[in-house]
Tab-separated table of C-alpha atoms and ligand atoms in Angstrom:
chain	number	residue	atom	x	y	z
A	155	MET	CA	132.351	66.062	58.091
A	156	PHE	CA	134.598	67.554	55.596
A	157	LYS	CA	136.773	65.518	53.270
A	158	ASN	CA	140.334	65.763	54.157
A	159	GLU	CA	142.632	65.491	51.147
A	160	GLY	CA	145.550	63.986	52.855
A	161	GLU	CA	147.698	63.370	49.817
A	162	ILE	CA	148.963	65.758	47.454
A	163	LYS	CA	147.061	65.779	44.115
A	164	LYS	CA	149.194	66.407	40.974
A	165	GLY	CA	147.981	69.459	39.085
A	166	ARG	CA	145.677	71.119	41.520
A	167	PRO	CA	145.511	74.786	41.304
A	168	GLU	CA	147.830	77.284	42.913
A	169	ILE	CA	146.837	79.166	45.905
A	170	ILE	CA	147.256	82.939	46.017
A	171	LEU	CA	146.650	84.739	49.196
A	172	PHE	CA	146.313	88.326	49.473
A	173	THR	CA	147.105	89.541	53.094
A	174	GLY	CA	147.265	92.930	54.453
A	175	PHE	CA	145.242	95.235	56.835
A	176	LEU	CA	141.971	96.561	56.541
A	177	GLY	CA	141.820	98.897	53.615
A	178	SER	CA	145.395	98.079	52.489
A	179	GLY	CA	144.180	97.462	48.776
A	180	LYS	CA	143.757	93.516	48.628
A	181	THR	CA	140.533	93.617	46.617
A	182	THR	CA	142.267	95.939	44.252
A	183	MET	CA	145.222	93.853	43.963
A	184	LEU	CA	143.015	90.589	43.564
A	185	ILE	CA	141.142	92.116	40.726
A	186	LYS	CA	144.265	93.348	38.990
A	187	THR	CA	145.789	89.811	39.340
A	188	ILE	CA	142.511	88.073	37.816
A	189	GLU	CA	142.697	90.356	34.812
A	190	MET	CA	146.366	89.620	34.291
A	191	LEU	CA	145.724	85.847	34.728
A	192	ALA	CA	142.448	86.003	32.542
A	193	GLU	CA	144.587	87.491	29.694
A	194	LYS	CA	146.915	84.428	29.955
A	195	LYS	CA	143.834	82.334	29.808
A	196	ARG	CA	144.106	81.013	33.187
A	197	LYS	CA	141.069	79.808	34.974
A	198	CYS	CA	140.702	81.350	38.544
A	199	ALA	CA	138.427	80.801	41.487
A	200	ILE	CA	137.900	83.676	44.009
A	201	ILE	CA	137.241	83.135	47.667
A	202	ILE	CA	136.564	86.232	50.024
A	203	ASN	CA	136.192	86.497	53.531
A	204	GLU	CA	134.655	89.845	54.703
A	205	ILE	CA	133.601	90.970	58.274
A	206	GLY	CA	130.215	92.521	58.318
A	207	ASP	CA	126.722	91.105	57.624
A	208	VAL	CA	126.763	92.642	54.155
A	209	GLY	CA	129.667	92.287	52.037
A	210	ILE	CA	131.180	95.131	49.792
A	211	ASP	CA	133.999	93.230	48.081
A	212	ASN	CA	131.911	90.522	46.845
A	213	ARG	CA	129.108	92.778	45.389
A	214	GLN	CA	131.867	94.775	43.535
A	215	MET	CA	133.317	91.569	42.167
A	216	ARG	CA	129.963	90.497	41.013
A	217	LYS	CA	129.383	93.802	39.176
A	218	LEU	CA	132.670	93.149	37.462
A	219	GLY	CA	131.329	89.778	36.508
A	220	TYR	CA	133.163	87.546	38.565
A	221	ASP	CA	131.863	84.563	40.718
A	222	VAL	CA	132.876	84.805	44.214
A	223	LEU	CA	132.498	82.297	47.056
A	224	ASP	CA	131.893	84.222	50.193
A	225	LEU	CA	133.125	83.065	53.523
A	226	PHE	CA	130.740	85.249	55.500
A	227	GLY	CA	130.568	85.998	58.863
A	228	GLY	CA	131.793	88.150	62.052
A	229	CYS	CA	133.959	85.352	63.059
A	230	VAL	CA	137.289	84.980	61.408
A	231	CYS	CA	138.680	82.706	63.663
A	232	CYS	CA	136.163	79.969	63.091
A	233	THR	CA	134.987	80.412	59.563
A	234	LEU	CA	138.618	80.676	58.356
A	235	LYS	CA	139.357	77.352	59.881
A	236	VAL	CA	136.296	75.198	58.890
A	237	THR	CA	134.416	77.038	56.127
A	238	LEU	CA	137.781	77.776	54.273
A	239	GLU	CA	138.812	74.051	54.278
A	240	ALA	CA	135.443	72.993	52.920
A	241	THR	CA	135.479	75.633	50.132
A	242	ILE	CA	138.950	74.734	49.081
A	243	ASN	CA	138.001	70.934	48.995
A	244	HIS	CA	134.846	71.660	47.082
A	245	LEU	CA	136.857	73.588	44.545
A	246	LEU	CA	139.411	70.561	44.277
A	247	GLU	CA	136.697	68.040	43.942
A	248	ASP	CA	134.475	70.022	41.663
A	249	CYS	CA	136.563	72.250	39.316
A	250	GLU	CA	138.964	69.992	37.591
A	251	ASP	CA	140.533	72.448	35.224
A	252	LEU	CA	141.069	75.355	37.785
A	253	ASP	CA	144.640	76.936	37.474
A	254	TYR	CA	144.535	79.212	40.436
A	255	ILE	CA	142.308	79.695	43.880
A	256	LEU	CA	142.766	83.353	44.678
A	257	PHE	CA	141.828	83.931	48.393
A	258	GLU	CA	141.217	87.525	50.356
A	259	PRO	CA	141.061	86.960	53.942
A	260	SER	CA	139.602	89.662	56.099
A	261	GLY	CA	142.026	92.458	56.970
A	262	MET	CA	141.403	91.561	60.538
A	263	ALA	CA	142.605	88.112	60.139
A	264	ASP	CA	145.548	86.754	61.581
A	265	PRO	CA	147.367	85.351	58.355
A	266	SER	CA	148.740	82.212	60.156
A	267	ALA	CA	145.383	81.244	61.218
A	268	MET	CA	144.264	80.241	57.802
A	269	TYR	CA	147.411	78.043	56.876
A	270	PRO	CA	146.091	74.803	58.608
A	271	ALA	CA	142.799	74.823	56.599
A	272	ILE	CA	144.870	75.015	53.400
A	273	THR	CA	147.433	72.510	54.297
A	274	ASN	CA	144.652	70.207	55.457
A	275	CYS	CA	143.558	70.324	51.657
A	276	GLY	CA	146.849	68.787	50.676
A	277	TYR	CA	148.924	71.834	50.186
A	278	ASP	CA	152.339	72.324	51.551
A	279	VAL	CA	153.045	75.734	53.268
A	280	ASN	CA	155.802	76.472	50.553
A	281	GLU	CA	153.166	76.094	47.896
A	282	ILE	CA	151.183	78.901	48.966
A	283	HIS	CA	151.685	82.178	47.217
A	284	ASN	CA	151.379	84.956	50.040
A	285	ILE	CA	151.372	88.472	48.757
A	286	PHE	CA	151.425	90.928	51.666
A	287	ILE	CA	150.007	94.374	50.743
A	288	PHE	CA	151.613	97.045	52.677
A	289	ASP	CA	149.858	100.275	52.590
A	290	PRO	CA	152.531	102.870	53.500
A	291	LEU	CA	149.871	105.026	54.969
A	292	ARG	CA	149.753	102.429	57.800
A	293	VAL	CA	153.424	102.732	58.660
A	294	ASP	CA	152.670	104.371	62.111
A	295	LEU	CA	149.877	102.045	62.877
A	296	TYR	CA	152.087	99.049	62.433
A	297	VAL	CA	155.059	100.606	64.417
A	298	ASN	CA	152.841	101.687	67.219
A	299	SER	CA	150.158	99.186	67.618
A	300	LEU	CA	150.079	96.363	65.343
A	301	ASN	CA	153.633	95.463	65.311
A	302	LYS	CA	152.905	91.672	65.744
A	303	LEU	CA	150.595	91.633	62.939
A	304	PHE	CA	153.182	93.246	60.844
A	305	ASN	CA	155.910	90.825	61.648
A	306	ASP	CA	153.680	87.783	61.212
A	307	SER	CA	152.235	88.928	58.217
A	308	LEU	CA	155.664	89.769	56.438
A	309	ASN	CA	157.416	86.603	57.835
A	310	LEU	CA	154.436	84.334	56.268
A	311	ALA	CA	154.575	86.358	52.759
A	312	GLY	CA	156.476	85.301	49.687
A	313	MET	CA	156.396	88.791	48.372
A	314	VAL	CA	155.413	92.148	49.484
A	315	VAL	CA	153.717	94.920	47.410
A	316	ILE	CA	154.108	98.436	48.773
A	317	ASN	CA	151.137	100.088	47.078
A	318	LYS	CA	149.437	103.643	47.117
A	319	ILE	CA	152.957	105.123	46.039
A	320	ASP	CA	150.912	107.816	44.145
A	321	HIS	CA	148.899	108.766	47.331
A	322	ALA	CA	151.411	108.455	50.151
A	323	ALA	CA	154.071	110.925	50.738
A	324	PRO	CA	157.543	109.694	49.460
A	325	GLY	CA	158.801	109.583	53.138
A	326	MET	CA	156.232	107.100	53.928
A	327	VAL	CA	157.041	104.696	51.096
A	328	LYS	CA	160.795	105.049	52.231
A	329	ASP	CA	159.987	104.117	55.774
A	330	ALA	CA	157.716	101.275	54.740
A	331	MET	CA	160.510	99.857	52.414
A	332	LYS	CA	162.926	100.273	55.414
A	333	MET	CA	160.575	98.324	57.622
A	334	VAL	CA	160.425	95.613	55.011
A	335	LYS	CA	164.079	95.411	54.745
A	336	ASP	CA	164.804	95.509	58.484
A	337	THR	CA	162.312	92.724	59.262
A	338	ARG	CA	162.644	90.303	55.945
A	339	PRO	CA	165.859	91.273	54.363
A	340	GLY	CA	165.783	89.764	50.605
A	341	ILE	CA	162.082	89.268	50.454
A	342	LYS	CA	160.970	90.082	47.010
A	343	SER	CA	159.278	93.682	47.159
A	344	PHE	CA	157.487	95.760	44.683
A	345	GLN	CA	156.258	99.476	44.757
A	346	MET	CA	153.306	100.529	42.734
A	347	ASN	CA	150.187	102.333	42.221
A	348	VAL	CA	147.908	99.322	41.810
A	349	ASN	CA	145.194	101.267	40.335
A	350	ASP	CA	147.484	101.856	37.293
A	351	GLY	CA	147.884	98.226	36.844
A	352	LEU	CA	150.526	95.587	38.153
A	353	THR	CA	153.945	95.998	37.204
A	354	PRO	CA	155.595	93.602	34.544
A	355	GLU	CA	158.214	92.738	37.272
A	356	PHE	CA	155.510	91.761	39.627
A	357	ASN	CA	153.571	89.607	36.976
A	358	GLN	CA	156.711	87.965	35.943
A	359	ALA	CA	157.650	87.138	39.499
A	360	LEU	CA	154.124	85.720	40.302
A	361	ILE	CA	154.187	83.577	37.318
A	362	ARG	CA	157.658	82.461	37.874
A	363	GLU	CA	156.760	81.526	41.459
A	364	ARG	CA	154.483	78.935	40.014
A	365	ARG	CA	155.071	75.419	41.058
A	366	GLN	CA	156.774	73.070	38.595
B	58	MET	CA	144.805	97.936	69.858
B	59	TYR	CA	144.152	94.538	68.215
B	60	GLN	CA	142.657	93.815	64.940
B	61	LYS	CA	139.640	92.310	66.699
B	62	ASP	CA	138.706	95.521	68.370
B	63	PHE	CA	137.177	96.860	65.149
B	64	ILE	CA	133.518	96.560	65.373
B	65	PRO	CA	131.824	95.713	61.912
B	66	ILE	CA	128.721	98.040	61.287
B	67	VAL	CA	126.523	97.908	58.086
B	68	LEU	CA	124.511	100.644	57.109
B	69	LYS	CA	122.110	100.571	54.260
B	70	VAL	CA	121.492	104.024	52.702
B	71	LYS	CA	118.853	105.224	50.091
B	72	PHE	CA	119.274	108.470	48.262
B	73	LYS	CA	116.565	109.853	46.319
B	74	SER	CA	116.571	113.111	44.114
B	75	GLU	CA	113.534	114.563	42.281
B	76	GLU	CA	115.640	115.451	39.280
B	77	PRO	CA	117.967	112.802	37.797
B	78	ILE	CA	121.760	113.616	38.799
B	79	ALA	CA	124.596	112.797	36.851
B	80	ILE	CA	127.131	109.912	38.408
B	81	GLU	CA	129.894	112.590	38.739
B	82	LYS	CA	127.905	114.633	40.909
B	83	TRP	CA	126.588	111.685	42.851
B	84	LYS	CA	130.054	110.605	43.208
B	85	GLN	CA	131.125	114.105	44.807
B	86	LEU	CA	128.199	114.410	46.883
B	87	ILE	CA	128.345	110.907	48.564
B	88	GLY	CA	132.387	111.447	48.746
B	89	ASP	CA	131.674	114.506	50.755
B	90	LEU	CA	129.233	112.861	53.088
B	91	PHE	CA	131.695	109.936	53.436
B	92	LEU	CA	134.505	112.471	54.326
B	93	GLY	CA	132.221	114.242	56.957
B	94	TYR	CA	131.399	111.136	58.497
B	95	ALA	CA	135.039	110.014	58.729
B	96	GLN	CA	135.983	113.373	60.015
B	97	ARG	CA	133.312	113.161	62.944
B	98	ILE	CA	134.480	109.700	63.802
B	99	THR	CA	138.107	110.918	64.129
B	100	GLU	CA	136.949	114.142	66.102
B	101	LYS	CA	135.460	111.629	68.683
B	102	GLY	CA	138.983	111.019	69.773
B	103	ASP	CA	138.570	107.433	71.107
B	104	CYS	CA	137.553	105.831	67.820
B	105	PHE	CA	140.116	104.510	65.152
B	106	ILE	CA	139.175	103.976	61.546
B	107	GLY	CA	140.074	100.517	60.194
B	108	HIS	CA	138.355	100.890	57.044
B	109	ILE	CA	135.107	102.748	56.036
B	110	LYS	CA	133.884	101.513	52.687
B	111	ALA	CA	130.771	101.698	50.529
B	112	LEU	CA	129.484	100.456	47.283
B	113	ALA	CA	126.737	102.677	45.534
B	114	ASP	CA	124.573	100.741	43.362
B	115	ILE	CA	124.212	102.507	39.960
B	116	SER	CA	122.973	99.630	37.885
B	117	GLU	CA	123.231	95.897	37.519
B	118	PHE	CA	127.102	96.365	36.160
B	119	SER	CA	127.831	99.751	37.559
B	120	TYR	CA	128.812	101.099	40.828
B	121	ILE	CA	130.852	103.779	42.752
B	122	LYS	CA	133.096	102.441	45.597
B	123	PHE	CA	134.201	104.716	48.244
B	124	SER	CA	136.965	104.092	50.829
B	125	CYS	CA	138.465	105.693	53.652
B	126	ILE	CA	141.075	104.627	56.128
B	127	ASN	CA	141.899	107.931	57.628
B	128	ALA	CA	140.034	111.253	57.464
B	129	LEU	CA	143.193	113.145	56.704
B	130	ALA	CA	144.091	110.782	53.798
B	131	GLY	CA	140.722	111.702	52.241
B	132	VAL	CA	138.126	109.602	50.436
B	133	ASN	CA	138.993	107.366	47.512
B	134	SER	CA	136.261	106.883	45.111
B	135	GLU	CA	136.114	104.938	41.911
B	136	PHE	CA	133.309	104.584	39.537
B	137	HIS	CA	132.994	101.538	37.123
B	138	GLY	CA	130.493	101.146	34.491
B	139	GLU	CA	128.279	103.297	32.089
B	140	LEU	CA	127.898	107.136	32.715
B	141	GLN	CA	124.268	107.949	33.418
B	142	SER	CA	122.014	110.024	35.522
B	143	ASN	CA	120.023	108.622	38.463
B	144	CYS	CA	117.172	109.683	40.502
B	145	LYS	CA	117.723	106.918	43.161
B	146	ILE	CA	120.830	105.370	44.498
B	147	ASN	CA	121.136	102.330	47.040
B	148	MET	CA	124.280	102.143	48.965
B	149	VAL	CA	125.725	99.832	51.647
B	150	ILE	CA	128.384	101.240	54.083
B	151	ASN	CA	130.434	98.562	55.848
B	152	SER	CA	132.386	100.415	58.526
B	153	LEU	CA	135.204	98.845	60.593
B	154	VAL	CA	135.861	101.383	63.533
B	155	THR	CA	136.994	100.922	67.208
B	156	ASN	CA	134.618	101.983	69.871
B	157	MET	CA	131.730	102.922	67.718
B	158	SER	CA	128.195	101.675	68.052
B	159	ASN	CA	125.672	101.011	65.170
B	160	HIS	CA	123.506	103.871	66.758
B	161	GLU	CA	126.364	106.403	66.853
B	162	SER	CA	127.358	105.717	63.231
B	163	ARG	CA	123.888	106.558	62.113
B	164	LYS	CA	123.936	109.757	64.005
B	165	LEU	CA	127.282	110.743	62.736
B	166	LEU	CA	126.204	110.049	59.273
B	167	ASN	CA	122.958	111.834	59.506
B	168	GLN	CA	124.916	114.811	60.855
B	169	SER	CA	127.374	114.843	58.054
B	170	TRP	CA	124.465	114.603	55.497
B	171	LEU	CA	123.026	117.816	56.899
B	172	LEU	CA	126.194	119.564	56.287
B	173	THR	CA	126.887	118.105	52.893
B	174	ILE	CA	123.451	118.722	51.343
B	175	ASN	CA	122.535	122.257	50.036
B	176	GLN	CA	118.984	122.586	51.395
B	177	GLU	CA	117.698	123.933	47.895
B	178	GLU	CA	118.628	120.703	46.368
B	179	ASN	CA	115.959	118.118	46.439
B	180	ILE	CA	117.926	115.061	47.605
B	181	LYS	CA	116.926	112.884	50.506
B	182	MET	CA	119.017	110.350	52.412
B	183	GLN	CA	117.380	107.653	54.278
B	184	ILE	CA	119.217	105.035	56.495
B	185	GLU	CA	117.367	101.895	56.700
B	186	ASP	CA	116.221	100.581	60.141
B	187	GLU	CA	118.680	98.251	61.939
B	188	THR	CA	117.736	94.850	61.005
B	189	PRO	CA	118.124	92.070	63.312
B	190	ASP	CA	121.172	89.906	62.816
B	191	THR	CA	120.401	87.056	60.349
B	192	LEU	CA	122.503	83.927	61.031
B	193	GLU	CA	121.938	82.589	57.644
B	194	GLU	CA	123.955	85.500	56.287
B	195	HIS	CA	126.814	84.403	58.476
B	196	HIS	CA	127.297	80.731	57.975
B	197	HIS	CA	124.670	79.656	55.689
B	198	HIS	CA	122.742	77.437	58.352
B	199	HIS	CA	119.056	78.053	59.024
B	200	GLU	CA	117.917	80.708	61.303
B	201	ASN	CA	116.483	78.709	63.960
B	202	GLU	CA	119.417	76.207	64.244
B	203	PRO	CA	122.381	77.199	66.259
B	204	CYS	CA	125.538	77.967	64.388
B	205	PRO	CA	127.455	74.673	64.073
B	206	ILE	CA	130.933	76.571	63.612
B	207	CYS	CA	130.862	79.169	66.359
B	208	GLU	CA	127.764	77.929	68.460
B	209	ASN	CA	126.494	81.547	68.156
B	210	LYS	CA	129.258	83.232	70.343
B	211	HIS	CA	130.000	85.436	67.349
B	212	HIS	CA	126.521	86.950	66.776
B	213	ILE	CA	126.362	89.125	69.718
B	214	HIS	CA	126.272	92.746	68.929
C	645	GTP	N1	145.831	105.549	45.021
C	645	GTP	C1	146.089	104.518	45.134
C	645	GTP	N2	144.881	103.885	45.736
C	645	GTP	C2	144.888	102.460	46.013
C	645	GTP	C3	145.822	101.617	45.653
C	645	GTP	N3	145.679	100.390	45.900
C	645	GTP	C4	144.377	100.415	46.508
C	645	GTP	N4	143.948	101.734	46.538
C	645	GTP	C5	142.519	102.093	46.892
C	645	GTP	O1	142.375	101.745	48.322
C	645	GTP	C6	141.075	101.573	48.627
C	645	GTP	C7	140.863	100.333	49.457
C	645	GTP	O2	141.361	99.268	48.601
C	645	GTP	P1	140.555	97.826	48.707
C	645	GTP	O3	141.121	96.986	47.670
C	645	GTP	O4	139.176	97.812	48.901
C	645	GTP	O5	141.199	97.391	50.160
C	645	GTP	P2	141.142	96.193	50.885
C	645	GTP	O6	142.288	95.682	51.509
C	645	GTP	O7	140.423	95.081	50.018
C	645	GTP	O8	140.011	96.416	51.993
C	645	GTP	P3	139.148	95.489	52.973
C	645	GTP	O9	138.749	94.355	52.197
C	645	GTP	O10	138.044	96.223	53.568
C	645	GTP	O11	140.179	95.130	54.035
C	645	GTP	C8	140.344	101.490	47.341
C	645	GTP	O12	139.689	102.963	47.107
C	645	GTP	C9	141.286	101.479	46.260
C	645	GTP	O13	141.033	102.045	45.064
C	645	GTP	C10	146.920	102.302	45.008
C	645	GTP	O14	148.029	101.694	44.758
C	645	GTP	N5	146.777	103.572	44.707
C	646	MG	MG1	138.729	93.878	50.417
């Protein structure tokens, strides 16, 4: 039913994934990233998967003037596998001059669940730029209840952004940093108040991560 | 607790005032309503907030976004667009909370409104009736067709 791009296409758009639990700040981060890429005249497509019959993030993005491809539904597990693959294939076939595909999965999603859909489109796992947004206000939740989600998310990520540093107590930010270091020593990590904009270090790291 | 324990609930809300109200005031008013709602959810004891967020429509390109992940951490709100005064505002709330039914969400939101609003101010809030689940919105197939993706297993509320 859906075309499977078995072979790797040259010059296909980069994929940036914004992962993180509910309310962590994925949409905020995605918007700042588009603004940064738009300044560099890069063409981006946005895919959003939101839980609930009516989306908030897609409405927000449209009001900001962005086109969004919605993966709708209350069923993360199935829409992500089939619809995501179809959506990426559609972009690869119909939008030739695209530089980036930015994808925000639902905050409930198991980040590993969407990888097969992306690799089925011809991408290699290493080519997927996965940014894990770690809200320090969620340290307790990750430690006490969602430890597996935290480990899986961090282990798949290429970089981690500890955000809300303007809002969280300094102790929380420190604890968050320690959790990152203990679980994935050496992973590129950034601390920021995303509402104030992405840091130059982060922007450089994201652009530098670009596939040659 | 697992990620999948969070139940998605959508509430469509209409606010109406006899006099035009400045955006800053709407922001504060709805922010207070939101905080009261989050506090009531938390007080129930068996509910955990994943994310409660809302978008208040100000005009085609203007909005106020509200977000709360924890009643103690407060409510985040941000306005985007041109400052203006409005008599009417439509808002969509998307709430992901454990152990919380649609019916109960409405009840708590209504309770919070009663405490938020100063009775002398002529502002009304109305929550739209529950609409039946529209399959089309989920997966873009026709309403009378079974969902080809999940065979309708996920549309049960
Ligand atoms: N103070 C502060 N607030 C932030 C920061 N990053 C995000 N936020 C706020 O956090 C709230 C939630 O952000 P979203 O971007 O909607 O979070 P999300 O991860 O997309 O949420 P879901 O899609 O519902 O899972 C918003 O009100 C943001 O303004 C930050 O660095 N500092
Ligand atoms: Mg979001």
